[in-house]
mmCIF file with all atom_site columns, C-alpha atoms in Angstrom:
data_model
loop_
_atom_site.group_PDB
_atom_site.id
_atom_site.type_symbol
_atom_site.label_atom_id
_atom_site.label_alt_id
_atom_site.label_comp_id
_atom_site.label_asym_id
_atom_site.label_entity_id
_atom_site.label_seq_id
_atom_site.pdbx_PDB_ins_code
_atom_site.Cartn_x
_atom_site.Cartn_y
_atom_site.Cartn_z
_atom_site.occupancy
_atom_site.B_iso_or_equiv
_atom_site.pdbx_formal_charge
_atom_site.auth_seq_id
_atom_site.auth_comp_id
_atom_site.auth_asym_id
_atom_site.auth_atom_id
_atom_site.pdbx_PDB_model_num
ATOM 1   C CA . UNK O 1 1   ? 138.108 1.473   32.056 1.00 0.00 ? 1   UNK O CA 1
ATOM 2   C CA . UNK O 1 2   ? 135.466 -1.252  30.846 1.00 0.00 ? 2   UNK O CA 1
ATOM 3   C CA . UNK O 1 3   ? 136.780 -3.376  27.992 1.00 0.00 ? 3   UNK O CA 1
ATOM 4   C CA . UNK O 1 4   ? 136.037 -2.081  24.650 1.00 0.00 ? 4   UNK O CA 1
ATOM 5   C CA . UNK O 1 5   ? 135.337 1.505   25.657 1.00 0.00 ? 5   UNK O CA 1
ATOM 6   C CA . UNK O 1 6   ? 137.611 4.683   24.230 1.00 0.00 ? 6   UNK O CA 1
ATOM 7   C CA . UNK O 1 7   ? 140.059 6.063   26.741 1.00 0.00 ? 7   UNK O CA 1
ATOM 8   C CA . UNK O 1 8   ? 137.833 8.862   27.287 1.00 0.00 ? 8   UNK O CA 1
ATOM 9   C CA . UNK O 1 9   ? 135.390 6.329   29.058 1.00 0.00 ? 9   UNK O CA 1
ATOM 10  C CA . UNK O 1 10  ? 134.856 6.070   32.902 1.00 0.00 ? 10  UNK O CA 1
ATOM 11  C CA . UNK O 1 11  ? 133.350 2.869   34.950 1.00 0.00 ? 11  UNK O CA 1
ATOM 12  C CA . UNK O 1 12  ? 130.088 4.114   35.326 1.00 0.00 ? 12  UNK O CA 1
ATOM 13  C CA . UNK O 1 13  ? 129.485 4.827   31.552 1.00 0.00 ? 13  UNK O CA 1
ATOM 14  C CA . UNK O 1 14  ? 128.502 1.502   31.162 1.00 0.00 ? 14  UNK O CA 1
ATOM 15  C CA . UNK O 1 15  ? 125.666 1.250   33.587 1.00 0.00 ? 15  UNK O CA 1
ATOM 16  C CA . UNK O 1 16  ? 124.349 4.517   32.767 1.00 0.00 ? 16  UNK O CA 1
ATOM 17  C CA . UNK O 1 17  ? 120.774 5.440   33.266 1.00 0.00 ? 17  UNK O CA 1
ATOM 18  C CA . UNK O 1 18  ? 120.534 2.460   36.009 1.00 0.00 ? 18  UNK O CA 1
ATOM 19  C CA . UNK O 1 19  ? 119.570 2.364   39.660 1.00 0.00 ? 19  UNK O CA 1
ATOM 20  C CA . UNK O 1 20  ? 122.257 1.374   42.186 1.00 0.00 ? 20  UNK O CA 1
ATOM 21  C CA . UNK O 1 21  ? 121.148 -2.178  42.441 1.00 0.00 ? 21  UNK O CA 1
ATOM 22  C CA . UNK O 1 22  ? 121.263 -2.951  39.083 1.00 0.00 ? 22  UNK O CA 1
ATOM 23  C CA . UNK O 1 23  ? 124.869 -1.504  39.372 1.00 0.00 ? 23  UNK O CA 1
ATOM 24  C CA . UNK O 1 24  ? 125.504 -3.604  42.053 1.00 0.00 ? 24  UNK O CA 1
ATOM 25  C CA . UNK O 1 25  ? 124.451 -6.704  39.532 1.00 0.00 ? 25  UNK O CA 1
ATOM 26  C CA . UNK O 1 26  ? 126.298 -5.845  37.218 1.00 0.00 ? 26  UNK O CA 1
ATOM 27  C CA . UNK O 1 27  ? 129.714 -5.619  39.219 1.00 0.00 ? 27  UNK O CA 1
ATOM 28  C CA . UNK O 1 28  ? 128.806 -9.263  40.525 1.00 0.00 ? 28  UNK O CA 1
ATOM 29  C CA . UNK O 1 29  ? 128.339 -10.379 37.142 1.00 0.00 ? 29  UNK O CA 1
ATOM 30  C CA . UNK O 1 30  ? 131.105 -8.853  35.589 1.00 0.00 ? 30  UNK O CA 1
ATOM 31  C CA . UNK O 1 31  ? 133.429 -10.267 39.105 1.00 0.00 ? 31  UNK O CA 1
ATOM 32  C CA . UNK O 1 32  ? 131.799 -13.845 38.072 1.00 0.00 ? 32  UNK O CA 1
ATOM 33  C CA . UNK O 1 33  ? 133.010 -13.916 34.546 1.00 0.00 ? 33  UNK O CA 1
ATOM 34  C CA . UNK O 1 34  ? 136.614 -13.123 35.751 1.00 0.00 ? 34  UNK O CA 1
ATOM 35  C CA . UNK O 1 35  ? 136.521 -16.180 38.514 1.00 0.00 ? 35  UNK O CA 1
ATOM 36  C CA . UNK O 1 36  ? 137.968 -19.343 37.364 1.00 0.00 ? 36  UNK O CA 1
ATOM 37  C CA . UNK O 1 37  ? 135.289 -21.690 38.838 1.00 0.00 ? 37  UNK O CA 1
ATOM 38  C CA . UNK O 1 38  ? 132.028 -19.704 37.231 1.00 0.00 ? 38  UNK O CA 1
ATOM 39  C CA . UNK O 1 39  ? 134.402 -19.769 33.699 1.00 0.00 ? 39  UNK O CA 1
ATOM 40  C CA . UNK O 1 40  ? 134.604 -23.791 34.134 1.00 0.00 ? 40  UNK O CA 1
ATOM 41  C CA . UNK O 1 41  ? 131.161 -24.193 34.830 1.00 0.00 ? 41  UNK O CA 1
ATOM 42  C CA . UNK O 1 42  ? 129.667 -21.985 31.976 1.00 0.00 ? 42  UNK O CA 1
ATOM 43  C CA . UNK O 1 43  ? 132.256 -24.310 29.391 1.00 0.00 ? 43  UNK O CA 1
ATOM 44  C CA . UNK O 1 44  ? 131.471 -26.964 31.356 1.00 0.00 ? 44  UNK O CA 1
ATOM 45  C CA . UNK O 1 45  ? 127.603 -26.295 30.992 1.00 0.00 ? 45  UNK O CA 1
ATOM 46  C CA . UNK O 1 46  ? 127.706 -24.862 26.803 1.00 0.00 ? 46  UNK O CA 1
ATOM 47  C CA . UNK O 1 47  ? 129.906 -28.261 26.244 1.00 0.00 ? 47  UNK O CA 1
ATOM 48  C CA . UNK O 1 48  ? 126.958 -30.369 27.579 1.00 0.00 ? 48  UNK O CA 1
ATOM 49  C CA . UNK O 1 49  ? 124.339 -28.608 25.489 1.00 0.00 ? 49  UNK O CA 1
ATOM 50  C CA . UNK O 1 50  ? 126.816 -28.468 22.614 1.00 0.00 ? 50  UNK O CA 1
ATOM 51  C CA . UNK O 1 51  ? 127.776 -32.155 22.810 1.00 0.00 ? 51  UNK O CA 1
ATOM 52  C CA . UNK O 1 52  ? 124.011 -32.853 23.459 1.00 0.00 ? 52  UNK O CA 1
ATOM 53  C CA . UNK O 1 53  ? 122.847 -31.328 20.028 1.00 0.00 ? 53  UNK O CA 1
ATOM 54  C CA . UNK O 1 54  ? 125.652 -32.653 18.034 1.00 0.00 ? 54  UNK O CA 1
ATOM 55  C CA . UNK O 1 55  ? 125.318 -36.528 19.717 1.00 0.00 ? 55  UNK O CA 1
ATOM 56  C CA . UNK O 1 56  ? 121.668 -36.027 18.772 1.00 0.00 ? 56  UNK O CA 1
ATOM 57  C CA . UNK O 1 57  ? 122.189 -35.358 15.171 1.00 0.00 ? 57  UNK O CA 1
ATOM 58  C CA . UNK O 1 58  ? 124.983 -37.764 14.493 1.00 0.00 ? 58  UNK O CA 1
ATOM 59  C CA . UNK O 1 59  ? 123.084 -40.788 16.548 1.00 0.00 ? 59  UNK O CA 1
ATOM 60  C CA . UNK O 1 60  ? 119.911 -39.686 14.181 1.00 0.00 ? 60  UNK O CA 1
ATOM 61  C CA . UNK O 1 61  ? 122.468 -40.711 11.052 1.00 0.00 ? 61  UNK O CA 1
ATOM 62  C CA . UNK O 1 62  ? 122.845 -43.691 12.260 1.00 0.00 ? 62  UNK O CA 1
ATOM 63  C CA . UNK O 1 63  ? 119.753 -45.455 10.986 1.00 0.00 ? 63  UNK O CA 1
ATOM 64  C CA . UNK O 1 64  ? 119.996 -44.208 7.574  1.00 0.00 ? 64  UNK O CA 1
ATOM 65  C CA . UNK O 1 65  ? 119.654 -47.573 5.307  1.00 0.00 ? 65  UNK O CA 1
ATOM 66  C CA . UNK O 1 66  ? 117.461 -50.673 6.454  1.00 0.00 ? 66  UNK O CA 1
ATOM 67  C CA . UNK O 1 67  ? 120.847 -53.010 3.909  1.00 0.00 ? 67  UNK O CA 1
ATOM 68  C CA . UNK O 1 68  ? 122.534 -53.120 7.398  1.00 0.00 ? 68  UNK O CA 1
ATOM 69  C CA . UNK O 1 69  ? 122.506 -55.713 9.649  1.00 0.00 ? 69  UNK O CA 1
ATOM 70  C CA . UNK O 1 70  ? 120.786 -53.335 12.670 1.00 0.00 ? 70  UNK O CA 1
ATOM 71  C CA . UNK O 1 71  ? 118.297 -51.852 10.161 1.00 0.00 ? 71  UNK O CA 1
ATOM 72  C CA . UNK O 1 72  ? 117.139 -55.721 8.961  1.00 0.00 ? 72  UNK O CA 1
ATOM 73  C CA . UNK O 1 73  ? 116.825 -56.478 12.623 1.00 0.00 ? 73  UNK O CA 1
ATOM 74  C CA . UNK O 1 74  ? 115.120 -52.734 13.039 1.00 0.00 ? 74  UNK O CA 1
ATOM 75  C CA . UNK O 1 75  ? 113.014 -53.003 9.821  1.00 0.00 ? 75  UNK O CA 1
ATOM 76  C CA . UNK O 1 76  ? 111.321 -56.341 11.543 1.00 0.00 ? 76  UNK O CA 1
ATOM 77  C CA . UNK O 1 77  ? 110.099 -55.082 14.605 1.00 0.00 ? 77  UNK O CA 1
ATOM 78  C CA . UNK O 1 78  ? 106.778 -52.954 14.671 1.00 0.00 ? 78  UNK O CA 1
ATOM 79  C CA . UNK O 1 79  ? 106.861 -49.289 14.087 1.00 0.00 ? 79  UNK O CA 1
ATOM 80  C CA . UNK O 1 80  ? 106.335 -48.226 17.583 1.00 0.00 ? 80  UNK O CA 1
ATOM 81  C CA . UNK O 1 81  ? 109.157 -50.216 18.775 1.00 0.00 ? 81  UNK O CA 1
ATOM 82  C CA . UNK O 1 82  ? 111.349 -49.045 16.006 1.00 0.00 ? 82  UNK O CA 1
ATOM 83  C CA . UNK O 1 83  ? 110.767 -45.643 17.278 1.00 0.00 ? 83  UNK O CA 1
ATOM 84  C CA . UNK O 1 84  ? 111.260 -46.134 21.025 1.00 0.00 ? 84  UNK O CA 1
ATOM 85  C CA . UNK O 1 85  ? 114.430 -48.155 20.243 1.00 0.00 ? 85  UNK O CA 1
ATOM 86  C CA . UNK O 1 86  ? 115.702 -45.194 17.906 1.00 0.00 ? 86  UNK O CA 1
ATOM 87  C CA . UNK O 1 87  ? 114.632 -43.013 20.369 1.00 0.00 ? 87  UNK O CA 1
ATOM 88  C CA . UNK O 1 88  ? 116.356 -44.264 23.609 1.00 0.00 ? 88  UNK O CA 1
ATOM 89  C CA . UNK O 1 89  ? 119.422 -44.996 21.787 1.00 0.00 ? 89  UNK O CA 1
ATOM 90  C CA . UNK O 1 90  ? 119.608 -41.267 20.334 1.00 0.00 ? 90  UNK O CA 1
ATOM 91  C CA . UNK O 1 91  ? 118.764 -40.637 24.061 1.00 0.00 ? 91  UNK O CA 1
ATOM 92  C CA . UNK O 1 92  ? 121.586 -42.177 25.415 1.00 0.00 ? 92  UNK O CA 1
ATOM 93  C CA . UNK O 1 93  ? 124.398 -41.422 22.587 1.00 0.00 ? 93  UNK O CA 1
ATOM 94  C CA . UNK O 1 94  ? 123.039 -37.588 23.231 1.00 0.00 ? 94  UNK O CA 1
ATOM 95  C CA . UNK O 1 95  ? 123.938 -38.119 27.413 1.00 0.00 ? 95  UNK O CA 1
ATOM 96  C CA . UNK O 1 96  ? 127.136 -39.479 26.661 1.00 0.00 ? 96  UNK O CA 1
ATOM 97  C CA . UNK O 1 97  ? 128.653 -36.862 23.676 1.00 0.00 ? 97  UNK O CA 1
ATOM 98  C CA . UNK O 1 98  ? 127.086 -34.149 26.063 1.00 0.00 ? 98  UNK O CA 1
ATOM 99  C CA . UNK O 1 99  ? 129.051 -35.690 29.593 1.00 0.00 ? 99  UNK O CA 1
ATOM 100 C CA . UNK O 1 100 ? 132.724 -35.870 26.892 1.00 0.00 ? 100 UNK O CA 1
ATOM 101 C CA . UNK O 1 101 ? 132.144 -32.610 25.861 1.00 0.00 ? 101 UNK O CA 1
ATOM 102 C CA . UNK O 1 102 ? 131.274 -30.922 29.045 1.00 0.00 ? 102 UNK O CA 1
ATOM 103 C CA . UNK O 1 103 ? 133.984 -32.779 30.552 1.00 0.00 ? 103 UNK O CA 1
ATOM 104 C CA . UNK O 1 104 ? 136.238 -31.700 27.727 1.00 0.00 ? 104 UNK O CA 1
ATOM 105 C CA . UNK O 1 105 ? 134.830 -27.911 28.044 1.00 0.00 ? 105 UNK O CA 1
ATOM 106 C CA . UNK O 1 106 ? 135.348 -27.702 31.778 1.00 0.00 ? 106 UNK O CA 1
ATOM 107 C CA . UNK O 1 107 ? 138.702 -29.239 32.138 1.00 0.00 ? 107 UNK O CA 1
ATOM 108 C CA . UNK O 1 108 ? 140.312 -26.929 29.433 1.00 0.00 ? 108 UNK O CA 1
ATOM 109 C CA . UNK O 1 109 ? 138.784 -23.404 30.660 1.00 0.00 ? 109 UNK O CA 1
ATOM 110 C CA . UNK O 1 110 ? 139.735 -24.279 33.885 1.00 0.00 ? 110 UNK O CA 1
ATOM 111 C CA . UNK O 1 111 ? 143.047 -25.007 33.484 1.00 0.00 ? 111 UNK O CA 1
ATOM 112 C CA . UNK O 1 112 ? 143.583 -22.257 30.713 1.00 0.00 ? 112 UNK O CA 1
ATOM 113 C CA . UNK O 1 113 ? 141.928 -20.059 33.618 1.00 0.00 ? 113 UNK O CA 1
ATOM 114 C CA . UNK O 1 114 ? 144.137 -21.166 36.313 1.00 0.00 ? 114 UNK O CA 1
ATOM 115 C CA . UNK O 1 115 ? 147.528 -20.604 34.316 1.00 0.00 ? 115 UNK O CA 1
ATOM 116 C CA . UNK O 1 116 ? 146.366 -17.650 33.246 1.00 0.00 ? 116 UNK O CA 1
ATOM 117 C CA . UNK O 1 117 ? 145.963 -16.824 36.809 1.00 0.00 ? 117 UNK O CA 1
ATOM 118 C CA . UNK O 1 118 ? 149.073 -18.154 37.759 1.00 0.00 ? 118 UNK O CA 1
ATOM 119 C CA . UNK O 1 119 ? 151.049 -16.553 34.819 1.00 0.00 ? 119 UNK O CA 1
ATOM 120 C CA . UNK O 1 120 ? 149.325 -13.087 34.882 1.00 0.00 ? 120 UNK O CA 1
ATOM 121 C CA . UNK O 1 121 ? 149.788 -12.703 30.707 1.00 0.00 ? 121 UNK O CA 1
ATOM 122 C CA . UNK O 1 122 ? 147.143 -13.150 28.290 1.00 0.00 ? 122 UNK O CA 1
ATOM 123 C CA . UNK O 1 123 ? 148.978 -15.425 25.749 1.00 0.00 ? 123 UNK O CA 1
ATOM 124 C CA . UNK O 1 124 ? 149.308 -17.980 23.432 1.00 0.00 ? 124 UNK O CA 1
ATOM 125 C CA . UNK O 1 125 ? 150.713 -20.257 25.670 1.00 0.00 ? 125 UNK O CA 1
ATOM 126 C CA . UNK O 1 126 ? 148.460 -20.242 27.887 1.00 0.00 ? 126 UNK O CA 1
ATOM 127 C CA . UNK O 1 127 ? 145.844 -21.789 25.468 1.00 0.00 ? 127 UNK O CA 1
ATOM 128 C CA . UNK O 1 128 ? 148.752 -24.134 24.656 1.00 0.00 ? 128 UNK O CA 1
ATOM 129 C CA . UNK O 1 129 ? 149.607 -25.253 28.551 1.00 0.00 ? 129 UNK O CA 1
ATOM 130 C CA . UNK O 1 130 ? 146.043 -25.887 29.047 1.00 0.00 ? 130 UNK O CA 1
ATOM 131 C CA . UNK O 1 131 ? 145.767 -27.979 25.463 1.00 0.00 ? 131 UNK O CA 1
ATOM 132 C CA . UNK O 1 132 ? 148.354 -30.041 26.670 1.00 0.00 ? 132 UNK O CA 1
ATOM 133 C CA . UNK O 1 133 ? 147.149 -30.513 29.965 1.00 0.00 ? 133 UNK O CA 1
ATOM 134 C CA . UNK O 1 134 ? 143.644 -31.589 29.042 1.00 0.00 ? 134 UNK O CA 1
ATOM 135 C CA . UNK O 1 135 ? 145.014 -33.610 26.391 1.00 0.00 ? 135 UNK O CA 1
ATOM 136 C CA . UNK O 1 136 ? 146.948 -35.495 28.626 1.00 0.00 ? 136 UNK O CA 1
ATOM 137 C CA . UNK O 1 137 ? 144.395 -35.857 31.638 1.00 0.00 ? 137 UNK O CA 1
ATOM 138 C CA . UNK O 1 138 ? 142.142 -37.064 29.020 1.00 0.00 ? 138 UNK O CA 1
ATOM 139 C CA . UNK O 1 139 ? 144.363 -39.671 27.657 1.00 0.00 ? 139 UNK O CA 1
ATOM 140 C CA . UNK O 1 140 ? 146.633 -40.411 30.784 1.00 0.00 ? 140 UNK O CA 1
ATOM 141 C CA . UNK O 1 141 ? 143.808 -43.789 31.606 1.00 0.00 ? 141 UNK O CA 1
ATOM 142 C CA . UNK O 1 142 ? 144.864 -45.112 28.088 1.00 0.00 ? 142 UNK O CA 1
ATOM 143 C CA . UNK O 1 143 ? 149.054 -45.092 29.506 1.00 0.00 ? 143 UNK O CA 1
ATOM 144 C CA . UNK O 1 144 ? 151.910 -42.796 28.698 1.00 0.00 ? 144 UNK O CA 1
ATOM 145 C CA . UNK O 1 145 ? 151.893 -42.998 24.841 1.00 0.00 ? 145 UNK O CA 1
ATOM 146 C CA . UNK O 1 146 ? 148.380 -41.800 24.819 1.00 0.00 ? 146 UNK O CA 1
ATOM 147 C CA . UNK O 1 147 ? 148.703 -39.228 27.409 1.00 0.00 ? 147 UNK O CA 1
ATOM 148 C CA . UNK O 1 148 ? 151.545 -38.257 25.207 1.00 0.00 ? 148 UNK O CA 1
ATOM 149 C CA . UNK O 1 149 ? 149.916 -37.672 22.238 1.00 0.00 ? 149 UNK O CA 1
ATOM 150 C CA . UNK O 1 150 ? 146.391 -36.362 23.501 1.00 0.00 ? 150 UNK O CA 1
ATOM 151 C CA . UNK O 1 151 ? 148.591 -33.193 25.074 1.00 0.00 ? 151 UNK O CA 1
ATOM 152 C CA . UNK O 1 152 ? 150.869 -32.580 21.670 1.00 0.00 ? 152 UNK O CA 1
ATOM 153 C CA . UNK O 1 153 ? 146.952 -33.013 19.700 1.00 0.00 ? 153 UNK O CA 1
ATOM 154 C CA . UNK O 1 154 ? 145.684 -30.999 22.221 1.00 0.00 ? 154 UNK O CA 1
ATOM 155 C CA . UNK O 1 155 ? 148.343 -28.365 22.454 1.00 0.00 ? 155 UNK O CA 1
ATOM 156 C CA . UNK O 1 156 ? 148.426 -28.146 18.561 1.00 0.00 ? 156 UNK O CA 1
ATOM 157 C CA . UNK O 1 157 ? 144.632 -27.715 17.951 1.00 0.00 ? 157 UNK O CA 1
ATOM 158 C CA . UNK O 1 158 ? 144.681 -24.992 20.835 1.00 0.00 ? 158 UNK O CA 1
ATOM 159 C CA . UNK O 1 159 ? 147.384 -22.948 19.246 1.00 0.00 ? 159 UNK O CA 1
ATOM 160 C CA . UNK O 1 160 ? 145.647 -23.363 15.755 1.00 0.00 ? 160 UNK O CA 1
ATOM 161 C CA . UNK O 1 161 ? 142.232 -22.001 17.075 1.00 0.00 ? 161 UNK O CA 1
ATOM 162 C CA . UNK O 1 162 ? 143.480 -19.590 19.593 1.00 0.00 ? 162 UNK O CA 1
ATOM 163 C CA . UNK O 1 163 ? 146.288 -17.826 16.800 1.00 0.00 ? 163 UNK O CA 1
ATOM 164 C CA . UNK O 1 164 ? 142.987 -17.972 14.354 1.00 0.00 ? 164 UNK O CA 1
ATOM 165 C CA . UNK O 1 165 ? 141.327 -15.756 17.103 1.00 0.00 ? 165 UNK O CA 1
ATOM 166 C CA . UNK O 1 166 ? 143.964 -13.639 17.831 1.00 0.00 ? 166 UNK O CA 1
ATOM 167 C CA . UNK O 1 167 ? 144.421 -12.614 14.327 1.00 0.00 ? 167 UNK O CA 1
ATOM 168 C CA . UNK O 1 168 ? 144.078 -8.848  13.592 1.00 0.00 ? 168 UNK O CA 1
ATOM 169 C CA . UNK O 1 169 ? 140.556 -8.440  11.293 1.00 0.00 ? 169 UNK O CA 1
ATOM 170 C CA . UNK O 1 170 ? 140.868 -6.390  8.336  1.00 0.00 ? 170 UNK O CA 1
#
């Protein structure tokens, strides 16, 4: 029974009114969203755009009042070089909130993937394990202490979001 469907339902109900290769499509697709690796790479590749929009607008909010110190320096040089300097430095702050969050993206749905695998239950802990996990990979180059607290800030933010989502709607 597809996801979603009444228990009345069959397999085929969703690809009515296709041919057989478009069937066959959509059972590839449909085997691809349940593998771990094509799970990691779609968070992996949402976090980069994601991260890429939002390092975009916040290194655009940067250069907001010429009182600074970088916006007298800024404010001296010639428009077009204002511009290209605003523009490779938004450039660059995009690249590098895009690479953390894709790295950030990746690491968690794999790992929430893989213990879910491993665990073969749909919970909160798995969200949780994975928090933890990412929270402490991401934090483990910083020593123990930090490793220690990016998988308890990890862990907590995961169960916050992922009891918020699992939350009957009225």
């Amino acid at each position: 029974m597809m996801p979603g469907r009444g228990a009345g339902a069959g397999t085929d109900s969703g690809t009515a009114g296709m041919n057989e290769q478009e069937q066959q499509m959509v059972k590839y697709m449909q085997a691809a969203m349940e593998s771990c690796p094509a799970k990691t790479v779609i968070a992996g590749g949402m976090g980069f755009a994601l991260g890429g929009m939002f390092g975009l607008f916040m290194s655009s909010m940067s250069y907001d009042t010429p009182l600074s110190a970088q916006g007298q320096q800024m404010a001296k040089l010639p428009l077009r070089e204002q511009l290209r300097s605003g523009f490779k430095d938004m450039g660059s702050r995009s690249f590098s909130s895009a690479k953390n969050f894709a790295l950030v993206g990746a690491i968690f749905s794999g790992t929430e993937c893989c213990i879910e695998g491993f665990r073969a239950k749909n919970d909160l802990k798995n969200g949780i394990a994975a928090g933890c996990l990412t929270g402490g990979a991401l934090g483990a180059k910083a020593g123990p202490q930090a490793a220690a607290i990016g998988c308890a800030g990890f862990a907590a933010f995961s169960a916050a979001i992922d009891y918020y989502m699992r939350m009957p709607s009225d």
